[in-house]
Structures are given as structure tokens and as C-alpha cells.
Coordinates of C-alpha atoms and ligand atoms in Angstrom, one line a residue:
X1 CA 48.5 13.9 -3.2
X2 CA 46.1 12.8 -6.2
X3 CA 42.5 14.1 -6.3
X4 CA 39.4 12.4 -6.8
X5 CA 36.5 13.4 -8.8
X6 CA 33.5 12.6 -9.0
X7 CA 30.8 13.5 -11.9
X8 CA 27.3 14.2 -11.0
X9 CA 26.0 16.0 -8.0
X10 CA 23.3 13.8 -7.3
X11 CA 22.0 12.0 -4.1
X12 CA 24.9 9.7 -4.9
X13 CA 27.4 12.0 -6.9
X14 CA 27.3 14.5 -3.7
X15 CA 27.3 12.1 -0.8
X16 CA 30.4 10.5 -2.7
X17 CA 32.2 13.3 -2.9
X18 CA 31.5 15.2 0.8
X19 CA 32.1 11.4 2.3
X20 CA 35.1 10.8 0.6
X21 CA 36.5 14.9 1.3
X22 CA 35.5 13.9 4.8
X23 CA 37.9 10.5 5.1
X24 CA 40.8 13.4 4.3
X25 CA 40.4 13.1 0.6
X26 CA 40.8 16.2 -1.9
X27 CA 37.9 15.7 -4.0
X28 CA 36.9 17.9 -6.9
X29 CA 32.7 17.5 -7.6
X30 CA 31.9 18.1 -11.6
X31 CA 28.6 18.5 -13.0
X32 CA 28.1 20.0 -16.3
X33 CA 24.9 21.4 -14.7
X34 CA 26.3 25.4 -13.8
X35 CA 23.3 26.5 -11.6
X36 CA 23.7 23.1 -9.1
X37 CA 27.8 24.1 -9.3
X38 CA 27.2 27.9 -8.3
X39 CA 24.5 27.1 -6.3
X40 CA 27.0 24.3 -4.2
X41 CA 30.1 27.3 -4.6
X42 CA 27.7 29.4 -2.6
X43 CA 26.4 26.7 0.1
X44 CA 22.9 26.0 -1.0
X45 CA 22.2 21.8 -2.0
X46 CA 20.5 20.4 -5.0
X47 CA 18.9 17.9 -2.8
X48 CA 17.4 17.6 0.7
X49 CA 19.2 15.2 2.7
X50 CA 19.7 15.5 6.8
X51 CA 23.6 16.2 7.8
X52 CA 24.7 16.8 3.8
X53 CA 24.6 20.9 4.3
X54 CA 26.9 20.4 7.3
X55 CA 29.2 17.7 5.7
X56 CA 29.8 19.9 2.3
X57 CA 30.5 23.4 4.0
X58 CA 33.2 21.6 6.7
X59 CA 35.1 19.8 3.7
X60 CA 34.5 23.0 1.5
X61 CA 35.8 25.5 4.5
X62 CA 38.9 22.6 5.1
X63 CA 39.7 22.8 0.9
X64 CA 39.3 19.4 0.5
X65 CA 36.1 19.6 -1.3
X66 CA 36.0 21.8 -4.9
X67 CA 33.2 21.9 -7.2
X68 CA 33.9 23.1 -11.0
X69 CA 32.2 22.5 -14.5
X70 CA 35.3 21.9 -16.2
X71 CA 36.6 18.4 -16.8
X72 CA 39.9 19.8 -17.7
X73 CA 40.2 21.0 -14.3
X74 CA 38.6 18.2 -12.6
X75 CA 40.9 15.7 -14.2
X76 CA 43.8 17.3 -13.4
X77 CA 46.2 15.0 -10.9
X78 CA 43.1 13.5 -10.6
X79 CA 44.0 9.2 -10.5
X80 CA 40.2 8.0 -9.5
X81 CA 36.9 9.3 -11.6
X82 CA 33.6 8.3 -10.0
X83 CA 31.1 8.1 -12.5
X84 CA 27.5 8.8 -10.6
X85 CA 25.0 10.2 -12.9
X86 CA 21.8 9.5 -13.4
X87 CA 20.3 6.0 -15.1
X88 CA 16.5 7.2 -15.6
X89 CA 14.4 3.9 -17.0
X90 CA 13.9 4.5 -20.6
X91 CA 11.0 3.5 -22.4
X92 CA 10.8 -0.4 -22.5
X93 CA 12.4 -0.2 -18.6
X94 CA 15.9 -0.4 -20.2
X95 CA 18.5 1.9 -18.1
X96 CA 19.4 5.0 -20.3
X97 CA 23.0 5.3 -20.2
X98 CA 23.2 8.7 -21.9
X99 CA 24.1 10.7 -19.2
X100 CA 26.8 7.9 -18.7
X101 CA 28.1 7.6 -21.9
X102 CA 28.6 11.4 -22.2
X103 CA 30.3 11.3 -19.0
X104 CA 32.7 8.6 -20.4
X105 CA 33.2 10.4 -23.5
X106 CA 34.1 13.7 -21.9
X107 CA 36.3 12.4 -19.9
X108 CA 38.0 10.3 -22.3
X109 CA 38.7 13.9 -24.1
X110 CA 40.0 15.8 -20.8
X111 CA 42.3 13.0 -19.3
X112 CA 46.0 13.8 -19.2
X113 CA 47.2 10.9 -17.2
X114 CA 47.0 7.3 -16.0
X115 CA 43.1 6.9 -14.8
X116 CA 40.9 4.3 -12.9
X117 CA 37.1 5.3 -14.0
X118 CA 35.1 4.2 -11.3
X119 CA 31.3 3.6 -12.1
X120 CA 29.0 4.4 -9.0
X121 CA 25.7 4.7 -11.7
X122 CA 23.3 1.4 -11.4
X123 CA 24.0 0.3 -14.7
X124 CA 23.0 -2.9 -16.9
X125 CA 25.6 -5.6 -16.5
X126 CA 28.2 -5.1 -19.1
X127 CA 28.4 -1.3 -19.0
X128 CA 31.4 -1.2 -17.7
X129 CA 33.1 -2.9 -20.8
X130 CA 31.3 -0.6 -23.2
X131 CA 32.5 2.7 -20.7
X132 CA 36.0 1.2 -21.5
X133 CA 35.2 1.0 -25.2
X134 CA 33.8 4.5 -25.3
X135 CA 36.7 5.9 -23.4
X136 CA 39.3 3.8 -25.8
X137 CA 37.7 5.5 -28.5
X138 CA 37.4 8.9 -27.7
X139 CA 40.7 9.6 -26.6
X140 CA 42.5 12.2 -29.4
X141 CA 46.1 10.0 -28.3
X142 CA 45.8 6.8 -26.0
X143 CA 46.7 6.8 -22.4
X144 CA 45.8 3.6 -20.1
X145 CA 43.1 3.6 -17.9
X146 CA 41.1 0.9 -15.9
X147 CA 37.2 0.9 -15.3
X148 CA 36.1 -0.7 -11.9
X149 CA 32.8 -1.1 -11.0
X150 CA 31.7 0.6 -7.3
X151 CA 27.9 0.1 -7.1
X152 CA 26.6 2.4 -4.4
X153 CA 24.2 1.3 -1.9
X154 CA 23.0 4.4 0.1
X155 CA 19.6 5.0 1.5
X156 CA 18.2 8.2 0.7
X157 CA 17.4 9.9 4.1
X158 CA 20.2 8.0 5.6
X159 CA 22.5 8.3 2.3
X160 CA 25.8 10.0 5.0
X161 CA 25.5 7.4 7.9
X162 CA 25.2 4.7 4.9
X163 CA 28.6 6.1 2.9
X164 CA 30.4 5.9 6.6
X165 CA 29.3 2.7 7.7
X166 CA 28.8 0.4 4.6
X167 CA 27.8 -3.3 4.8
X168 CA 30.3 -4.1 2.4
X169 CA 32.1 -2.4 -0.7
X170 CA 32.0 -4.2 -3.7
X171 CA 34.1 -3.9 -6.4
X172 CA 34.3 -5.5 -10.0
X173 CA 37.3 -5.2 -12.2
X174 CA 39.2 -7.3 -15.2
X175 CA 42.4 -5.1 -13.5
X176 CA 42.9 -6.4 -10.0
X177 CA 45.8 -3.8 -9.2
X178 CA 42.9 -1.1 -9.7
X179 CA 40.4 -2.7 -7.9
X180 CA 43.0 -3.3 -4.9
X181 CA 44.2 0.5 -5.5
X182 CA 40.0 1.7 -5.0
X183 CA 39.4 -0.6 -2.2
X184 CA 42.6 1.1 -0.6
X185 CA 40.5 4.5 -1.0
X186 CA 37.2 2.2 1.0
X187 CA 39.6 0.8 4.1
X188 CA 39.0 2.9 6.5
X189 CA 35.1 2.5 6.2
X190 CA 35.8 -0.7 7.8
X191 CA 33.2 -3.2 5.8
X192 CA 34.4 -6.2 4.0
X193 CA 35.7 -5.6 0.6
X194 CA 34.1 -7.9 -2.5
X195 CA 36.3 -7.9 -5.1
X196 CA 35.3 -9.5 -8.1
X197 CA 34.7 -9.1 -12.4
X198 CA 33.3 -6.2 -13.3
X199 CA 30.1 -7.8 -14.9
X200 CA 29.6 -9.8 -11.4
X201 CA 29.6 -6.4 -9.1
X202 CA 27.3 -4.8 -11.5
X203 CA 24.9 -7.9 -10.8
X204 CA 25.6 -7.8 -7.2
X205 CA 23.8 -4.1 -7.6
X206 CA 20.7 -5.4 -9.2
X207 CA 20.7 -8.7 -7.6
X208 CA 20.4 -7.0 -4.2
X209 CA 17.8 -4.0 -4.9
X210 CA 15.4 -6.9 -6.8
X211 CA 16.0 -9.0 -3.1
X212 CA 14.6 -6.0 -1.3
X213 CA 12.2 -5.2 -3.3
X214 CA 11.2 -8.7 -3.1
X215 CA 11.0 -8.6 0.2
X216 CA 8.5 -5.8 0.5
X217 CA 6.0 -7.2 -2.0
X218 CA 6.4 -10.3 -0.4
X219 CA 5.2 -8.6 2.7
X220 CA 2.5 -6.9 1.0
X221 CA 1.5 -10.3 -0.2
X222 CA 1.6 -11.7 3.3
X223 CA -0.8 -8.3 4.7
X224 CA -3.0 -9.0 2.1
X225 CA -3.9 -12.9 3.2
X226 CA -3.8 -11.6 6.8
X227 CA -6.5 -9.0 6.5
X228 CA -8.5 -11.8 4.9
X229 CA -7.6 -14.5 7.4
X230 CA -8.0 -12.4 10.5
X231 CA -3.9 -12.4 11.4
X232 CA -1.9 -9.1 12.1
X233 CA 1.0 -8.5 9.7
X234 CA 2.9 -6.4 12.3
X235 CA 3.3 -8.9 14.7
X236 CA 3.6 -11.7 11.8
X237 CA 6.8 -9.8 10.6
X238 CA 8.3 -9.3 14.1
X239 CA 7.8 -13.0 14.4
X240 CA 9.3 -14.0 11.2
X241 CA 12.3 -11.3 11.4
X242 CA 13.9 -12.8 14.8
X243 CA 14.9 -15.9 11.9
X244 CA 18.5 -14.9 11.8
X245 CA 17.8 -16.3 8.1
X246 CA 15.3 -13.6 7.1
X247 CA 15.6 -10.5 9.6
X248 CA 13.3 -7.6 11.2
X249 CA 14.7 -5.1 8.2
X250 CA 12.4 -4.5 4.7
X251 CA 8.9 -6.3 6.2
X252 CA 6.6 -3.0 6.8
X253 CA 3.6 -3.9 4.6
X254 CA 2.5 -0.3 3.1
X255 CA 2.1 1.2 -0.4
X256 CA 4.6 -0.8 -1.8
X257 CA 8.3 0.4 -2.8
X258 CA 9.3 3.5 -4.7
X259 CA 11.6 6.1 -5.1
X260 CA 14.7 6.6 -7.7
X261 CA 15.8 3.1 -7.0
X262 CA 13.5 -0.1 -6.6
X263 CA 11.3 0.7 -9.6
X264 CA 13.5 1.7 -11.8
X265 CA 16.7 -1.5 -10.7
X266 CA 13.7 -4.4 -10.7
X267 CA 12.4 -3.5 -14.5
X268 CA 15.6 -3.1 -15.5
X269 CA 16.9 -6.5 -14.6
X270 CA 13.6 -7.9 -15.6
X271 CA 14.3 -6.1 -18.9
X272 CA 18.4 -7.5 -19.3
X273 CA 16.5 -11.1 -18.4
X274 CA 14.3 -10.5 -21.0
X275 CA 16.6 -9.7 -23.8
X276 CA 18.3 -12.5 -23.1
X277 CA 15.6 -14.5 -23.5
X278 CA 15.1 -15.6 -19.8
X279 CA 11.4 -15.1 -18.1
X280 CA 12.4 -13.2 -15.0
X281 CA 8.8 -14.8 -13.5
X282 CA 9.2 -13.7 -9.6
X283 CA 10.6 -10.5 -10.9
X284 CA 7.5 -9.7 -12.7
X285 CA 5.0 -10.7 -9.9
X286 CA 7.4 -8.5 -7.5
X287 CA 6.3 -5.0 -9.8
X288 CA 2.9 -6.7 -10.2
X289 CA 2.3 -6.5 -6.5
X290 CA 3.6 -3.4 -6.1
X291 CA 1.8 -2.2 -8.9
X292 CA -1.4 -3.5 -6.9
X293 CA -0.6 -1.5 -3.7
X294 CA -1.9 2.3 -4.8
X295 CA -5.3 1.5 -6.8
X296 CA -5.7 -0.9 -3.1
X297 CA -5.3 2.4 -1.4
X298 CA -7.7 4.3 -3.1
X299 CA -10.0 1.7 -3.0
X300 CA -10.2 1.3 0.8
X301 CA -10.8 5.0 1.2
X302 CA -13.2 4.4 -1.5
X303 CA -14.8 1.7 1.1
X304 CA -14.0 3.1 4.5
X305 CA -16.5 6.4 2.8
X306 CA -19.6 3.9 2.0
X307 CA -18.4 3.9 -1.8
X308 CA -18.1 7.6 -3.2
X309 CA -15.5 9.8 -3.3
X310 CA -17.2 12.3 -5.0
X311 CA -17.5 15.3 -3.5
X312 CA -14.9 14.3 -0.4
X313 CA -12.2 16.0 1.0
X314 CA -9.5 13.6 1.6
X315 CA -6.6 15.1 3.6
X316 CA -2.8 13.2 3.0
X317 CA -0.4 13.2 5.9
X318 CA 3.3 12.7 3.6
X319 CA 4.1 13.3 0.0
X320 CA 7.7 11.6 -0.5
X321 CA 8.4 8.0 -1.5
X322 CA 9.3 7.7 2.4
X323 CA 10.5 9.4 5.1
X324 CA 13.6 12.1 5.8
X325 CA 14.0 13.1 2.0
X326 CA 12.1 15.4 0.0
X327 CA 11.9 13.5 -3.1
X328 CA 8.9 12.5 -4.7
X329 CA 10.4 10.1 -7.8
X330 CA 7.7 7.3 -7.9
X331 CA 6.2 8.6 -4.4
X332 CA 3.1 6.4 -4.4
X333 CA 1.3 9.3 -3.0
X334 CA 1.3 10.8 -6.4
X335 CA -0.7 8.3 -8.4
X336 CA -2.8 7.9 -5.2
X337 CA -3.2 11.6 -5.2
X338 CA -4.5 11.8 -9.1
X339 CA -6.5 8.8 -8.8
X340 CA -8.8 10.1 -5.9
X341 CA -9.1 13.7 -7.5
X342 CA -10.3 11.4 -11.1
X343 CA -13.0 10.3 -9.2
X344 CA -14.1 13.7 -7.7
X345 CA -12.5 14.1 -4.7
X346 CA -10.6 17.2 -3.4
X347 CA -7.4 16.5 -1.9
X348 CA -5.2 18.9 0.2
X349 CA -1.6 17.4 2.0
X350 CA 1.0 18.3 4.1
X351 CA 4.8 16.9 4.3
X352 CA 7.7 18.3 6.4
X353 CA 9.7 18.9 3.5
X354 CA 8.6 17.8 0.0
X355 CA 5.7 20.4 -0.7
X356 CA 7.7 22.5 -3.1
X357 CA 8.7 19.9 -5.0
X358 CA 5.2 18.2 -4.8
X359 CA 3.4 21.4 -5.8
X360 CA 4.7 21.4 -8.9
X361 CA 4.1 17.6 -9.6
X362 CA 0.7 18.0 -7.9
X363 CA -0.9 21.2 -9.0
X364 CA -4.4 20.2 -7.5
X365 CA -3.2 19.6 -4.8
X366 CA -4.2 21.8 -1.8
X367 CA -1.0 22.5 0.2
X368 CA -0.9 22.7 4.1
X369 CA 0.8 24.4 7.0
X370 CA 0.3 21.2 9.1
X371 CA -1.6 17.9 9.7
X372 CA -4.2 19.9 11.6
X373 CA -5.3 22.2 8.7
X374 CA -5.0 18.8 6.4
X375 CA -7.7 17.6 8.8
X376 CA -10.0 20.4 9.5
X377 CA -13.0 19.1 7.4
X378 CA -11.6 16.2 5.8
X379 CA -14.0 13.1 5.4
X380 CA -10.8 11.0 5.3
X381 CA -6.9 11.5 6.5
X382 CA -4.5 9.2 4.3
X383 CA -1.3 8.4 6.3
X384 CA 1.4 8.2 3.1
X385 CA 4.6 8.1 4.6
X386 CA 5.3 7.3 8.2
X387 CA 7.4 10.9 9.3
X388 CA 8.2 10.7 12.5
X389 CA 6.3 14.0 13.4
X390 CA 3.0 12.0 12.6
X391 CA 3.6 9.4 15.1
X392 CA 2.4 11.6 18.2
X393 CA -0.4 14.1 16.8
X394 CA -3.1 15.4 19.1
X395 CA -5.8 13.0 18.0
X396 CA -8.6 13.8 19.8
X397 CA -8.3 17.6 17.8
X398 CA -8.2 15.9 14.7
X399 CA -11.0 13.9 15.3
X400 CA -12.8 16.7 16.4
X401 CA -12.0 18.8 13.4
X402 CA -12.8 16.4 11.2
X403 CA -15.6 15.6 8.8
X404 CA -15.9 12.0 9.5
X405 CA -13.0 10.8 11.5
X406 CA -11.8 8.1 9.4
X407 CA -8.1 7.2 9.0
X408 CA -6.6 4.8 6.2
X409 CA -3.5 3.9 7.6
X410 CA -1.3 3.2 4.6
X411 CA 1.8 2.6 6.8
X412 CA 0.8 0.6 9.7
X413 CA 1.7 3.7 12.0
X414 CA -0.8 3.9 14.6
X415 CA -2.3 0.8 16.6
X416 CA -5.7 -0.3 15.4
X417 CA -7.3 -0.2 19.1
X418 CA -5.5 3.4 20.1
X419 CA -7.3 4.5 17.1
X420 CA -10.4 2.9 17.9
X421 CA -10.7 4.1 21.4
X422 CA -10.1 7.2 20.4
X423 CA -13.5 7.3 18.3
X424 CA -12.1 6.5 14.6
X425 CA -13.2 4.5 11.9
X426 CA -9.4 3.1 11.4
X427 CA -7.8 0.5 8.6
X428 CA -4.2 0.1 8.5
X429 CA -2.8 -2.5 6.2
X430 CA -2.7 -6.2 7.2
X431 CA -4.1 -5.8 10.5
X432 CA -6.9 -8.5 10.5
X433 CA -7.1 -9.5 13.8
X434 CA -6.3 -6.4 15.9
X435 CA -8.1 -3.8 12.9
X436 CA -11.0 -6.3 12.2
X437 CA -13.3 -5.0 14.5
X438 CA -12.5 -1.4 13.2
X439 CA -13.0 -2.6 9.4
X440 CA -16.3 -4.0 9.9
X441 CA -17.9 -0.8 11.5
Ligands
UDX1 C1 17.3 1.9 -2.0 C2 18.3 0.9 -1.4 O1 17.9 0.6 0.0 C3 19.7 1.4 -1.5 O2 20.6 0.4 -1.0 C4 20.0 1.7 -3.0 O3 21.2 2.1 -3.2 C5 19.0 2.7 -3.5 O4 17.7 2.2 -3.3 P1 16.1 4.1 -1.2 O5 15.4 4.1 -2.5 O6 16.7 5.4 -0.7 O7 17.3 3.1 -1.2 O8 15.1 3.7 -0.1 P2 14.7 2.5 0.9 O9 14.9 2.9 2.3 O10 15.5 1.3 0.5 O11 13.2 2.3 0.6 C6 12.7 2.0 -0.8 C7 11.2 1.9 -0.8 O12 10.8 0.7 -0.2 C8 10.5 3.0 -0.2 O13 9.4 3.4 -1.0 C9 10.0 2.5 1.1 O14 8.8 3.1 1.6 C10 9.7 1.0 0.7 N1 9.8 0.1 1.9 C11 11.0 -0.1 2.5 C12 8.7 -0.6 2.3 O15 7.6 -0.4 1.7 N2 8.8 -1.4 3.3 C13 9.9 -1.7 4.0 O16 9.9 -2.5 4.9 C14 11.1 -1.0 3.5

């Protein structure tokens, strides 16, 4: 039985490999990273995600499921190499493909036999011809080898149930027999199976992460003519979602997108547009809405406290970019964080699980044992990322312990009247009608 490898431990790298291990696969995981490695050898993740600690030590305790720092290891009767490091966005919003390219390079130098380089990475369109050219010309003797393109589309917090039940697989290839051999390893996911060139399933990538993220500012758009002509966003979206054409998912107005993905795909695409000469026009008013969305935020606490923030306490309820993960790449709630303590505020904050990693980006930051202590005092709680575990707080404790009991709402999660019957002063986000009567006390 062949192996299959896969380089980089990431969100992507890891859920690759534990998914595939799990569909009966031996998979070897590489990373030239040796403290991720040992750390994996000896059960403990690089990353938060639900259901990943469970997936890894089953496959790990079964023996399909390896993890080395050795490419000559990895690559031996290895047939399928997923490439799935990291594309950070370098300093014009290009992707940097350096992690890439080495990855291509090393394992142009360790291969022994017949290979199909899979790329997994959100990279520009055409990086798969220049992995084929790297690999080409870093072997020390030539052996044949095929790159496909396999652009991953997993939702961090959801990233396992995504791998097991994909929409689709999509797969781009100048060799058809190695894209048919790597949708062979995808069948039993069940999704339908695009198979196309590789520069076309690169696009697919970009194409569909700059749709999403255009339907987010598009909704934050909407939230903001709402407020202003009295309508309620929330019910404007359920209305609009029942459209087979446009669906319920991607319309909750809030902070706007972020995260290792959205930013980071949109200005790249805008970036390949540009270099080409093209004026990616609703691409640009896409980041300039979400650029908008956290300066809004501080703005309406700003409002909601008659005007100064000096001298407040504003207490956050979530860190993360959203829910069920513990990363904080792009979290609005940073920016938002910085901006309120530049104008004099103190701000404390509590999330389920990305305080650690916060801390560190956030060293003014107060950090709290839970939404209560955030509270006790506060002039002003900040709802940042909708975790479950905020949805049914004791409110009328809060209130009490509060300062002021005022709530910006910067994820639609409570209901304008609940909050005002219980005695706040409460603004969600596009939530004219219902939250007028709140906004204008
Ligand atoms: C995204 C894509 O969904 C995934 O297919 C791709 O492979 C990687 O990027 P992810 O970044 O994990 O996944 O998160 P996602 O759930 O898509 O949310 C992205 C951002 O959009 C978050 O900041 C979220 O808060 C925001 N969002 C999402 C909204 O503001 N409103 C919505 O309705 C949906």
C-alpha cells in the first residue's frame, strides 16, 4: 500500500492528514518544525480545533497516522505529497510562496520514485506550473512527477466535519490520469468531483473565498442602510436567504470577515488582477467595507457612552476571528481592542479558549475568568464573537454588576427588546426598526 504525505501541520496540513488516516489511509505528516512534530509524537496539537485531539490519537494508536521531520522518510513509498503550508500575504497583499517553494524544493531532493505533488496551499493562479518548474529543477537525476491542484475548503471550527463531508473536491491538472488517480483518494467523501486545468482550480479557490467574502460586506452594507432606514437586518437576511438563488448561509451583518483566510484570499486576487492590469473594482469596495466595520465599532461604543472613552472600562465578550477556534489571525477584536485603549479606555476580555494566544497579542489587555468578572464594573460589554456560551448569560447579574449597563452588540446575538426589557442601553448591528427605540435612548 502507498503512503501519503502531507507537509505542513497546520489547520489544513493536520486535518488533511488525520482525515485522510481516518478514510484507511497510511499517512505520514512532515513539518520541518521539530517542537510541533514531538509535540504531535507525544499527543499534544499545534492548534485548537474541536474533535482533532480525538481524530489524531485513534489514527496514531491504529498506525496509520506517522509524523517525522525527514523528507527522506516521508517520501518513502510515498505516491501522493500534499503540499499545505502556509501562504501569509506579503507586503503589497501578494501570497508569499516561500514556505511553498522550499517545500517543492525539498521534496524535489528526497523523492525516489514516480510522484503526484498535490498543492492544498491557497496559492496565486499559476503556482502550480512554477511548483513543477522548481521540482524539475531541483531534482539531482530526473524522475516524473505530476502537480495537481486540491484547494482546500475547510472551516476552521468545523475544519473535520468539513474534510468528511465536502461540497465538492476540485481538482486541476495538465495530467488527467493524476487528477483521476487523487480524486480516487476523494471517492468515498461522496461530493462531486471538478476536474479541470490546474490554473482553473486554483481560481476556483480564490473565486469562491472573494464570493463569500462578498457576501458578508454585502450584508454589512445592507445593516448599514437598515439602521438608517429603520428596517432589521436579521429578518431582512432570513427573508432574502429562503431565494434558493442566494441562501440563509454568510448574511450575519457583524464586524466584518477575518481570520487566516478572507483577508488574506480577497487582496491577493485583487493583487494578481492588478498585475495584470485589470481593476478588481467590487473586490476593492469588498475589503473597503470590511475595513469600515471595526473603527464603526469603536465608534458606537464611543456613542452609546455620551462621546468619551476616556477613563472607561469596556469589558469584551470573545477574542477570536469567530467562534469554536482559538485563533486570533485578523480577529477584529484586536484592532478594536487597541483602538479603544488609544483613546483612554481600559479594556479587560474573556474568550473560552483564545486568551493565551490573545495575551500575548494583547498585552493590555486585562484577562478574565468569565463574562461576569468582564462585567463587574464595566461602562460598556462588547459582544465580539458570538460563542455559544454567551447566548444564555444571567443578564439581570450583569446588569447589576455593571457600571452602566450598556451592550454593543457586534454580532446581532441578543434580541433588541430582550435586552431592553431587561434594563439596557442595547445596539446591535442593523437592527433599525426593532433596536431603534433602544439607540435613541
Ligand atoms: C474560510 C472559508 O469558509 C473556507 O472555505 C476556506 O477554506 C478558509 O476560509 P474560515 O476563515 O475558517 O473559513 O471561516 P468562516 O467560517 O468562513 O468565516 C470567515 C469570517 O467571516 C469570520 O470572520 C466570520 O466571523 C465572518 N462571517 C462569516 C461573517 O461576518 N458573517 C457571516 O455570515 C459568515
Amino acid at each position: 500500500m502507498k503512503q501519503i504525505c502531507v507537509v505542513g501541520v497546520g489547520y489544513v496540513g493536520l486535518i488533511t492528514a488525520a482525515g485522510f488516516a481516518d478514510l484507511g489511509n497510511r499517512v505520514m505528516a512532515l513539518d520541518i518544525m521539530e517542537e510541533k512534530i514531538e509535540g504531535l509524537k507525544n499527543g499534544i496539537m499545534p492548534i485548537y480545533e474541536p474533535g482533532l485531539e480525538e481524530l489524531v490519537e485513534r489514527n496514531v494508536k491504529a498506525g496509520r497516522l506517522n509524523f517525522t521531520t525527514s523528507y527522506a522518510d516521508a517520501l518513502q513509498n510515498t505516491e501522493f505529497v500534499f503540499i499545505a503550508v502556509g501562504t501569509p500575504s506579503g507586503v503589497d497583499g501578494e501570497a508569499d510562496l516561500q514556505y511553498v517553494g522550499a517545500a517543492a524544493r525539498s521534496i524535489a531532493e528526497n523523492m525516489q520514485d514516480y510522484l503526484i505533488v498535490i498543492n492544498k496551499s491557497t496559492v496565486p493562479v499559476g503556482t502550480g506550473d512554477w511548483v513543477a518548474g522548481i521540482i524539475e529543477s531541483h531534482q539531482p537525476k530526473p524522475i516524473p512527477f505530476s502537480v495537481v491542484s486540491c484547494p482546500e475548503f475547510l472551516r476552521e471550527g468545523s475544519a473535520i466535519l468539513d474534510f468528511q463531508n465536502p461540497h465538492r473536491t476540485v481538482l486541476g491538472s495538465l495530467d488527467r490520469e493524476a487528477a483521476n488517480k487523487v480524486a480516487q483518494l476523494h471517492l468515498s467523501l461522496r461530493a462531486p468531483i471538478v476536474i479541470t486545468d490546474l490554473r482553473t482550480a486554483e481560481m476556483i479557490k480564490y473565486a469562491s473565498n472573494a464570493f463569500l467574502a462578498t457576501k458578508i460586506s454585502f450584508i454589512n452594507e445592507i445593516a448599514n442602510i437598515c439602521e438608517a432606514l429603520g428596517a432589521d437586518v436579521k429578518e431582512v437576511a432570513v427573508g432574502m436567504g429562503y431565494d434558493k438563488r442566494i441562501g440563509q448561509a454568510f448574511l450575519n451583518a457583524g464586524l466584518g470577515y477575518g481570520g487566516s483566510c478572507f483577508p488574506k484570499d480577497v487582496l491577493a486576487l485583487a493583487h494578481m488582477a492588478r498585475e495584470k492590469g485589470r481593476h478588481p473594482q467590487l473586490l476593492d469596495a469588498v475589503m473597503d467595507i470590511n475595513g469600515d466595520r471595526r473603527p464603526m465599532a469603536v465608534n458606537r461604543v464611543k456613542e452609546m457612552l455620551d462621546g468619551s472613552l476616556k477613563g472607561k472600562t469596556i469589558g469584551m465578550l470573545g477574542l477570536a476571528f469567530k467562534p469554536n477556534t482559538d485563533d486570533m489571525r485578523d480577529a477584529p477584536a484586536i484592532d478594536i481592542a487597541n483602538a479603544l485603549i488609544a483613546a483612554g479606555a481600559n479594556v479587560r476580555a474573556y474568550d473560552p479558549v483564545s486568551m493565551e494566544v490573545a495575551a500575548a497579542i494583547l498585552p493590555s489587555v486585562e484577562m478574565c475568568d468569565d463574562p461576569y468578572c468582564v462585567a463587574e464594573n464595566a461602562d460598556a460589554l462588547m459582544i465580539n464573537t458570538e460563542w455559544n456560551e454567551f447566548v444564555h448569560l444571567d443578564f439581570p447579574c450583569i446588569r447589576d454588576s455593571m457600571k452602566t449597563p450598556v451592550i454593543f452588540d457586534g454580532r446581532n446575538l441578543y434580541e433588541p427588546e430582550d435586552m431592553k426589557s431587561l434594563g439596557f442601553k442595547y445596539r446591535g448591528l442593523g437592527r433599525g426598526y426593532n433596536g431603534s427605540t433602544t439607540e435613541e435612548k
